[in-house]
mmCIF file of C-alpha atoms and ligand atoms in Angstrom:
data_model
loop_
_atom_site.group_PDB
_atom_site.id
_atom_site.type_symbol
_atom_site.label_atom_id
_atom_site.label_comp_id
_atom_site.label_asym_id
_atom_site.label_seq_id
_atom_site.Cartn_x
_atom_site.Cartn_y
_atom_site.Cartn_z
ATOM 1 C CA GLN A 1 -43.747 144.880 187.303
ATOM 2 C CA GLY A 2 -45.395 147.277 185.928
ATOM 3 C CA SER A 3 -49.173 146.753 185.384
ATOM 4 C CA ILE A 4 -52.303 148.551 185.939
ATOM 5 C CA ARG A 5 -55.723 148.003 185.523
ATOM 6 C CA PHE A 6 -58.872 149.760 185.958
ATOM 7 C CA SER A 7 -62.391 147.534 185.628
ATOM 8 C CA LYS A 8 -65.532 148.640 185.585
ATOM 9 C CA ALA A 9 -64.384 151.667 188.001
ATOM 10 C CA ASN A 10 -66.331 154.941 188.901
ATOM 11 C CA ILE A 11 -64.744 157.713 191.371
ATOM 12 C CA VAL A 12 -67.585 159.615 192.346
ATOM 13 C CA TYR A 13 -66.866 162.644 195.216
ATOM 14 C CA PRO A 14 -68.547 163.615 197.992
ATOM 15 C CA ASN A 15 -70.143 166.477 195.637
ATOM 16 C CA GLY A 16 -71.574 164.307 193.397
ATOM 17 C CA VAL A 17 -69.303 165.351 190.840
ATOM 18 C CA VAL A 18 -68.450 161.611 189.340
ATOM 19 C CA GLY A 19 -64.535 161.755 188.446
ATOM 20 C CA MET A 20 -64.456 158.567 186.588
ATOM 21 C CA LYS A 21 -66.796 157.013 184.674
ATOM 22 C CA ASP A 22 -67.143 152.340 184.543
ATOM 23 C CA LEU A 23 -63.611 152.667 183.107
ATOM 24 C CA ASP A 24 -61.531 149.777 181.429
ATOM 25 C CA LEU A 25 -58.428 150.262 181.329
ATOM 26 C CA GLU A 26 -55.087 147.998 180.743
ATOM 27 C CA ILE A 27 -51.880 149.418 180.744
ATOM 28 C CA LYS A 28 -48.273 146.993 180.645
ATOM 29 C CA PRO A 29 -45.254 147.391 182.168
ATOM 30 C CA GLY A 30 -42.667 149.190 180.244
ATOM 31 C CA GLU A 31 -45.348 151.529 178.315
ATOM 32 C CA PHE A 32 -45.271 155.290 178.021
ATOM 33 C CA VAL A 33 -48.708 156.369 178.380
ATOM 34 C CA VAL A 34 -49.991 159.872 177.890
ATOM 35 C CA VAL A 35 -53.320 161.013 179.148
ATOM 36 C CA VAL A 36 -54.874 164.329 177.494
ATOM 37 C CA GLY A 37 -58.491 165.879 178.561
ATOM 38 C CA SER A 38 -58.804 168.940 178.818
ATOM 39 C CA SER A 39 -59.343 171.057 182.437
ATOM 40 C CA GLY A 40 -61.627 168.909 184.616
ATOM 41 C CA ALA A 41 -61.819 165.890 182.614
ATOM 42 C CA GLY A 42 -60.390 163.983 185.204
ATOM 43 C CA LYS A 43 -56.417 163.358 184.160
ATOM 44 C CA SER A 44 -55.969 163.201 188.139
ATOM 45 C CA THR A 45 -58.845 161.290 189.283
ATOM 46 C CA LEU A 46 -56.898 158.661 187.511
ATOM 47 C CA LEU A 47 -53.312 158.802 188.214
ATOM 48 C CA ARG A 48 -54.091 159.589 191.718
ATOM 49 C CA ALA A 49 -55.979 156.296 191.804
ATOM 50 C CA VAL A 50 -53.096 154.799 190.797
ATOM 51 C CA ASN A 51 -51.407 155.001 193.860
ATOM 52 C CA GLY A 52 -54.451 154.805 196.479
ATOM 53 C CA LEU A 53 -54.607 158.292 196.956
ATOM 54 C CA ASN A 54 -58.409 158.486 195.488
ATOM 55 C CA LYS A 55 -60.433 155.878 196.634
ATOM 56 C CA LEU A 56 -62.950 154.169 193.873
ATOM 57 C CA THR A 57 -66.471 154.112 194.509
ATOM 58 C CA SER A 58 -67.115 150.947 192.556
ATOM 59 C CA GLY A 59 -64.609 149.064 190.445
ATOM 60 C CA ARG A 60 -61.600 147.993 190.674
ATOM 61 C CA VAL A 61 -57.702 149.249 190.143
ATOM 62 C CA GLU A 62 -54.639 146.904 190.896
ATOM 63 C CA VAL A 63 -51.104 146.999 189.983
ATOM 64 C CA ASN A 64 -48.360 144.618 189.490
ATOM 65 C CA GLY A 65 -52.032 141.968 189.406
ATOM 66 C CA ARG A 66 -52.470 143.154 193.289
ATOM 67 C CA GLN A 67 -55.552 145.136 194.316
ATOM 68 C CA VAL A 68 -55.262 148.888 195.586
ATOM 69 C CA PRO A 69 -54.956 148.444 199.040
ATOM 70 C CA SER A 70 -58.287 151.541 199.987
ATOM 71 C CA GLN A 71 -57.558 151.505 203.242
ATOM 72 C CA ASP A 72 -54.307 153.900 204.029
ATOM 73 C CA GLY A 73 -52.419 151.909 206.277
ATOM 74 C CA ARG A 74 -48.658 149.364 205.624
ATOM 75 C CA GLU A 75 -49.998 147.302 202.495
ATOM 76 C CA LEU A 76 -50.408 151.679 200.175
ATOM 77 C CA ARG A 77 -47.692 152.517 201.375
ATOM 78 C CA GLU A 78 -45.289 149.427 200.404
ATOM 79 C CA LEU A 79 -47.435 150.207 196.723
ATOM 80 C CA ARG A 80 -46.435 153.936 196.964
ATOM 81 C CA LYS A 81 -42.521 153.482 197.782
ATOM 82 C CA GLN A 82 -43.105 151.600 194.151
ATOM 83 C CA ILE A 83 -45.196 154.744 192.341
ATOM 84 C CA GLY A 84 -42.777 157.733 191.223
ATOM 85 C CA MET A 85 -44.372 160.907 191.601
ATOM 86 C CA ILE A 86 -43.670 163.525 189.459
ATOM 87 C CA PHE A 87 -46.064 167.224 189.709
ATOM 88 C CA GLN A 88 -46.739 170.454 187.910
ATOM 89 C CA ASP A 89 -45.603 172.844 190.616
ATOM 90 C CA PHE A 90 -42.151 170.050 191.136
ATOM 91 C CA ARG A 91 -42.931 170.113 195.065
ATOM 92 C CA LEU A 92 -39.298 170.350 195.738
ATOM 93 C CA VAL A 93 -38.170 171.102 199.726
ATOM 94 C CA LYS A 94 -36.930 174.713 198.392
ATOM 95 C CA ARG A 95 -34.300 175.329 201.187
ATOM 96 C CA LEU A 96 -32.294 172.040 200.844
ATOM 97 C CA SER A 97 -29.932 170.841 198.879
ATOM 98 C CA VAL A 98 -31.202 168.681 195.292
ATOM 99 C CA MET A 99 -29.125 165.742 196.831
ATOM 100 C CA SER A 100 -31.373 165.975 199.566
ATOM 101 C CA ASN A 101 -34.228 165.968 197.869
ATOM 102 C CA VAL A 102 -33.917 163.236 195.384
ATOM 103 C CA LEU A 103 -32.767 161.116 199.178
ATOM 104 C CA MET A 104 -36.002 162.549 200.306
ATOM 105 C CA GLY A 105 -37.889 160.147 197.303
ATOM 106 C CA ARG A 106 -35.308 157.295 198.302
ATOM 107 C CA LEU A 107 -35.624 157.465 202.151
ATOM 108 C CA GLY A 108 -39.528 159.086 202.869
ATOM 109 C CA HIS A 109 -37.897 161.842 205.018
ATOM 110 C CA VAL A 110 -34.957 165.123 204.868
ATOM 111 C CA PRO A 111 -31.949 162.921 205.063
ATOM 112 C CA GLY A 112 -29.917 163.552 208.198
ATOM 113 C CA TRP A 113 -26.219 164.971 208.151
ATOM 114 C CA ARG A 114 -24.910 161.793 208.125
ATOM 115 C CA THR A 115 -26.209 159.908 205.427
ATOM 116 C CA LEU A 116 -25.276 163.290 202.942
ATOM 117 C CA LEU A 117 -21.781 163.263 203.773
ATOM 118 C CA ASN A 118 -21.737 159.612 203.344
ATOM 119 C CA LEU A 119 -21.179 158.066 206.266
ATOM 120 C CA TRP A 120 -23.889 155.251 206.614
ATOM 121 C CA PRO A 121 -23.394 152.484 203.539
ATOM 122 C CA ALA A 122 -23.499 154.733 200.209
ATOM 123 C CA ALA A 123 -25.321 153.115 198.227
ATOM 124 C CA ASP A 124 -28.427 155.459 198.554
ATOM 125 C CA ARG A 125 -26.208 158.597 197.508
ATOM 126 C CA GLU A 126 -24.558 156.330 194.613
ATOM 127 C CA ILE A 127 -28.900 155.456 193.636
ATOM 128 C CA ALA A 128 -29.534 159.278 194.139
ATOM 129 C CA MET A 129 -26.111 160.709 192.866
ATOM 130 C CA ARG A 130 -27.170 157.746 189.206
ATOM 131 C CA ALA A 131 -30.012 159.614 189.114
ATOM 132 C CA LEU A 132 -29.734 162.697 188.873
ATOM 133 C CA GLU A 133 -26.904 162.071 186.127
ATOM 134 C CA ARG A 134 -29.475 160.135 184.106
ATOM 135 C CA VAL A 135 -31.282 163.499 184.026
ATOM 136 C CA GLY A 136 -28.204 165.473 183.276
ATOM 137 C CA ILE A 137 -27.481 167.219 185.890
ATOM 138 C CA PRO A 138 -25.057 165.392 188.662
ATOM 139 C CA ASP A 139 -22.907 169.039 188.842
ATOM 140 C CA LYS A 140 -26.369 170.171 190.679
ATOM 141 C CA ALA A 141 -26.284 167.512 193.831
ATOM 142 C CA TRP A 142 -25.415 170.255 196.145
ATOM 143 C CA VAL A 143 -26.762 173.257 195.116
ATOM 144 C CA LYS A 144 -29.755 174.962 197.099
ATOM 145 C CA ALA A 145 -33.316 173.178 195.092
ATOM 146 C CA SER A 146 -34.327 177.586 195.339
ATOM 147 C CA ASP A 147 -31.050 178.502 192.822
ATOM 148 C CA LEU A 148 -31.924 176.029 190.302
ATOM 149 C CA SER A 149 -33.749 176.777 187.139
ATOM 150 C CA GLY A 150 -37.571 175.718 186.480
ATOM 151 C CA GLY A 151 -37.057 172.970 183.937
ATOM 152 C CA GLN A 152 -33.887 171.935 186.740
ATOM 153 C CA GLN A 153 -36.071 172.227 189.245
ATOM 154 C CA GLN A 154 -37.740 169.585 187.782
ATOM 155 C CA ARG A 155 -35.812 167.490 186.870
ATOM 156 C CA VAL A 156 -34.765 166.825 190.519
ATOM 157 C CA GLY A 157 -38.353 165.912 190.753
ATOM 158 C CA ILE A 158 -37.676 163.602 188.141
ATOM 159 C CA ALA A 159 -34.345 162.263 189.958
ATOM 160 C CA ARG A 160 -36.706 161.633 193.515
ATOM 161 C CA ALA A 161 -39.054 159.888 191.725
ATOM 162 C CA LEU A 162 -36.492 157.556 190.103
ATOM 163 C CA ALA A 163 -34.328 157.395 193.853
ATOM 164 C CA GLN A 164 -37.235 155.147 194.376
ATOM 165 C CA GLU A 165 -36.099 152.949 191.997
ATOM 166 C CA PRO A 166 -40.162 152.465 190.970
ATOM 167 C CA ALA A 167 -42.291 150.327 189.018
ATOM 168 C CA ILE A 168 -44.151 153.034 187.761
ATOM 169 C CA ILE A 169 -44.344 157.394 187.818
ATOM 170 C CA LEU A 170 -47.331 159.217 187.264
ATOM 171 C CA ALA A 171 -46.077 162.681 185.850
ATOM 172 C CA ASP A 172 -48.387 165.060 187.094
ATOM 173 C CA GLU A 173 -48.784 168.087 184.389
ATOM 174 C CA PRO A 174 -45.599 167.821 185.087
ATOM 175 C CA VAL A 175 -45.169 170.525 181.709
ATOM 176 C CA ALA A 176 -47.463 172.363 182.830
ATOM 177 C CA SER A 177 -45.395 175.181 184.629
ATOM 178 C CA LEU A 178 -42.463 175.538 182.367
ATOM 179 C CA ASP A 179 -41.652 177.399 178.649
ATOM 180 C CA PRO A 180 -41.174 175.620 175.669
ATOM 181 C CA VAL A 181 -38.130 175.226 174.970
ATOM 182 C CA THR A 182 -37.697 173.632 178.820
ATOM 183 C CA THR A 183 -41.259 172.128 178.002
ATOM 184 C CA HIS A 184 -39.817 169.710 174.848
ATOM 185 C CA GLN A 185 -36.448 168.614 176.761
ATOM 186 C CA VAL A 186 -38.421 167.160 180.205
ATOM 187 C CA MET A 187 -41.182 165.823 178.320
ATOM 188 C CA GLN A 188 -37.787 164.512 175.832
ATOM 189 C CA ASP A 189 -36.602 163.040 179.423
ATOM 190 C CA LEU A 190 -39.265 161.109 180.508
ATOM 191 C CA VAL A 191 -39.734 159.341 176.825
ATOM 192 C CA ARG A 192 -35.768 159.003 177.361
ATOM 193 C CA ILE A 193 -35.668 157.338 181.052
ATOM 194 C CA ASN A 194 -38.809 155.081 179.969
ATOM 195 C CA ARG A 195 -37.126 153.930 176.683
ATOM 196 C CA GLU A 196 -33.445 153.133 178.959
ATOM 197 C CA LEU A 197 -35.206 151.853 182.136
ATOM 198 C CA GLY A 198 -38.606 150.552 181.294
ATOM 199 C CA ILE A 199 -40.514 152.061 183.894
ATOM 200 C CA THR A 200 -45.349 151.594 183.619
ATOM 201 C CA THR A 201 -45.139 155.815 182.966
ATOM 202 C CA LEU A 202 -48.180 158.126 183.080
ATOM 203 C CA VAL A 203 -48.325 161.401 182.089
ATOM 204 C CA ASN A 204 -51.206 163.856 182.653
ATOM 205 C CA LEU A 205 -51.356 166.088 179.660
ATOM 206 C CA HIS A 206 -53.732 169.185 178.519
ATOM 207 C CA PHE A 207 -52.540 170.195 175.093
ATOM 208 C CA LEU A 208 -53.156 167.102 172.070
ATOM 209 C CA ASP A 209 -50.141 168.281 170.446
ATOM 210 C CA LEU A 210 -48.160 167.846 173.154
ATOM 211 C CA ALA A 211 -49.984 164.685 173.646
ATOM 212 C CA ARG A 212 -49.328 163.530 169.958
ATOM 213 C CA GLU A 213 -45.880 164.437 169.910
ATOM 214 C CA TYR A 214 -44.764 162.067 172.448
ATOM 215 C CA GLY A 215 -47.471 159.543 173.671
ATOM 216 C CA GLN A 216 -47.038 156.239 172.186
ATOM 217 C CA ARG A 217 -50.188 155.373 173.399
ATOM 218 C CA ILE A 218 -53.351 158.553 174.212
ATOM 219 C CA ILE A 219 -55.130 158.154 176.729
ATOM 220 C CA GLY A 220 -58.456 160.518 176.070
ATOM 221 C CA LEU A 221 -60.692 161.643 178.790
ATOM 222 C CA ARG A 222 -63.542 164.286 178.777
ATOM 223 C CA PHE A 223 -66.349 163.804 182.302
ATOM 224 C CA GLY A 224 -64.167 161.502 184.156
ATOM 225 C CA GLU A 225 -65.144 158.865 180.917
ATOM 226 C CA LEU A 226 -62.649 157.183 178.156
ATOM 227 C CA VAL A 227 -63.042 158.489 174.867
ATOM 228 C CA TYR A 228 -59.837 157.423 173.009
ATOM 229 C CA ASP A 229 -57.334 154.635 173.662
ATOM 230 C CA GLY A 230 -54.966 154.133 170.571
ATOM 231 C CA SER A 231 -51.854 155.301 168.514
ATOM 232 C CA ALA A 232 -50.801 158.924 168.331
ATOM 233 C CA ASP A 233 -51.546 158.997 164.435
ATOM 234 C CA THR A 234 -55.394 158.588 164.591
ATOM 235 C CA VAL A 235 -56.514 160.304 167.332
ATOM 236 C CA THR A 236 -57.822 164.271 166.199
ATOM 237 C CA ASP A 237 -59.745 167.834 168.546
ATOM 238 C CA ARG A 238 -62.966 165.169 168.390
ATOM 239 C CA ASP A 239 -61.709 162.110 170.151
HETATM 240 P P1 ADP B 301 -57.967 167.529 185.135
HETATM 241 O O1 ADP B 301 -56.962 166.937 186.087
HETATM 242 O O2 ADP B 301 -58.157 166.621 184.304
HETATM 243 O O3 ADP B 301 -58.291 168.551 185.162
HETATM 244 P P2 ADP B 301 -59.463 166.106 187.958
HETATM 245 O O4 ADP B 301 -58.977 164.569 188.247
HETATM 246 O O5 ADP B 301 -59.030 167.334 188.574
HETATM 247 O O6 ADP B 301 -59.093 166.401 186.254
HETATM 248 O O7 ADP B 301 -61.095 166.369 187.784
HETATM 249 C C1 ADP B 301 -62.181 166.221 187.638
HETATM 250 C C2 ADP B 301 -63.836 166.108 187.809
HETATM 251 O O8 ADP B 301 -63.391 165.235 190.103
HETATM 252 C C3 ADP B 301 -63.746 167.645 187.944
HETATM 253 O O9 ADP B 301 -65.040 168.702 187.482
HETATM 254 C C4 ADP B 301 -63.692 168.457 189.182
HETATM 255 O O10 ADP B 301 -63.563 169.668 189.797
HETATM 256 C C5 ADP B 301 -63.805 167.586 190.432
HETATM 257 N N1 ADP B 301 -62.713 166.532 191.139
HETATM 258 C C6 ADP B 301 -61.884 166.625 191.571
HETATM 259 N N2 ADP B 301 -61.058 166.516 192.922
HETATM 260 C C7 ADP B 301 -62.131 166.629 194.145
HETATM 261 C C8 ADP B 301 -62.598 166.561 194.970
HETATM 262 N N3 ADP B 301 -61.524 166.739 195.719
HETATM 263 N N4 ADP B 301 -63.553 167.014 195.484
HETATM 264 C C9 ADP B 301 -64.717 167.198 194.635
HETATM 265 N N5 ADP B 301 -64.738 167.376 193.151
HETATM 266 C C10 ADP B 301 -62.967 166.735 192.634
HETATM 267 P P1 ADP B 302 -28.724 160.304 209.607
HETATM 268 O O1 ADP B 302 -28.130 159.172 210.529
HETATM 269 O O2 ADP B 302 -28.100 160.764 209.183
HETATM 270 O O3 ADP B 302 -30.175 161.325 210.211
HETATM 271 P P2 ADP B 302 -30.849 159.162 208.288
HETATM 272 O O4 ADP B 302 -32.016 160.666 209.106
HETATM 273 O O5 ADP B 302 -31.149 159.301 206.773
HETATM 274 O O6 ADP B 302 -29.137 159.455 208.666
HETATM 275 O O7 ADP B 302 -30.730 157.820 208.595
HETATM 276 C C1 ADP B 302 -31.881 156.673 208.855
HETATM 277 C C2 ADP B 302 -32.077 155.490 208.586
HETATM 278 O O8 ADP B 302 -31.803 155.223 207.660
HETATM 279 C C3 ADP B 302 -30.457 154.818 209.601
HETATM 280 O O9 ADP B 302 -30.261 155.084 211.165
HETATM 281 C C4 ADP B 302 -30.127 153.906 208.640
HETATM 282 O O10 ADP B 302 -30.039 152.765 209.332
HETATM 283 C C5 ADP B 302 -30.559 154.203 207.253
HETATM 284 N N1 ADP B 302 -29.939 154.315 206.621
HETATM 285 C C6 ADP B 302 -29.411 155.257 205.992
HETATM 286 N N2 ADP B 302 -29.032 155.855 204.866
HETATM 287 C C7 ADP B 302 -28.305 154.567 204.781
HETATM 288 C C8 ADP B 302 -27.476 154.356 204.159
HETATM 289 N N3 ADP B 302 -26.996 154.657 202.966
HETATM 290 N N4 ADP B 302 -27.748 153.198 203.859
HETATM 291 C C9 ADP B 302 -28.524 151.849 204.859
HETATM 292 N N5 ADP B 302 -29.016 153.055 205.656
HETATM 293 C C10 ADP B 302 -28.950 154.023 205.377
#
């Protein structure tokens, strides 16, 4: 659970832009990987290929040893349930409570009043609450999402992903909208959660310094091509 493998994978967009070039990459269950590269290097393309949002032009991508379906449908929906997504712009429903947002990760829709009032068996709400505890904001469960700071909103985004009980977390520039202090807090949260729960985690970043500080393994991309794959110690600007 939580493995990812690309083999000779290519993505050419309809306008001819190469988003991914001959990618061979193996990520083992539980790894914490930072994908680094300047804007347009292909970081989002890579992440979106893992959950089938981007289809390969050729080659293979496998998750948990099974090929990511090339057709939308039930199989792909099942896969996506196992993959928690975290976004630069948080993508919360701001008029709703934190609890509603986190439950949406689990239920796949806005929870109704019975779920919120805990009139269903309490399992989902308990899992949502534990996810909020894990990111340190259980006291915010009934606050409206729009009343939170950016860092807190991103923690809700992380909790929403955790409430899916995912095998993989994909974070696409999760700190790009945050101030420096909050940036480090959120990166530390992601590293700690990876260590505690062993969820395979891919984080896209465009700053090499951040990647060096937090990436146990760093993957460098340029023009859709893998130009570096290794530890934080040896990576340089030229890679
Ligand atoms: P990054 O996340 O590193 O900024 P992207 O994966 O978003 O890079 O983009 C890689 C390249 O593919 C860029 O040149 C970008 O303009 C192009 N691209 C991304 N998505 C599309 C798309 N849907 N259609 C056409 N070109 C795209
Ligand atoms: P509501 O009835 O309040 O609108 P939801 O829309 O959140 O509840 O629930 C949709 C379906 O999901 C329900 O019909 C129920 O079968 C299931 N469900 C919701 N919450 C739980 C729960 N805590 N445990 C088990 N099943 C649940």
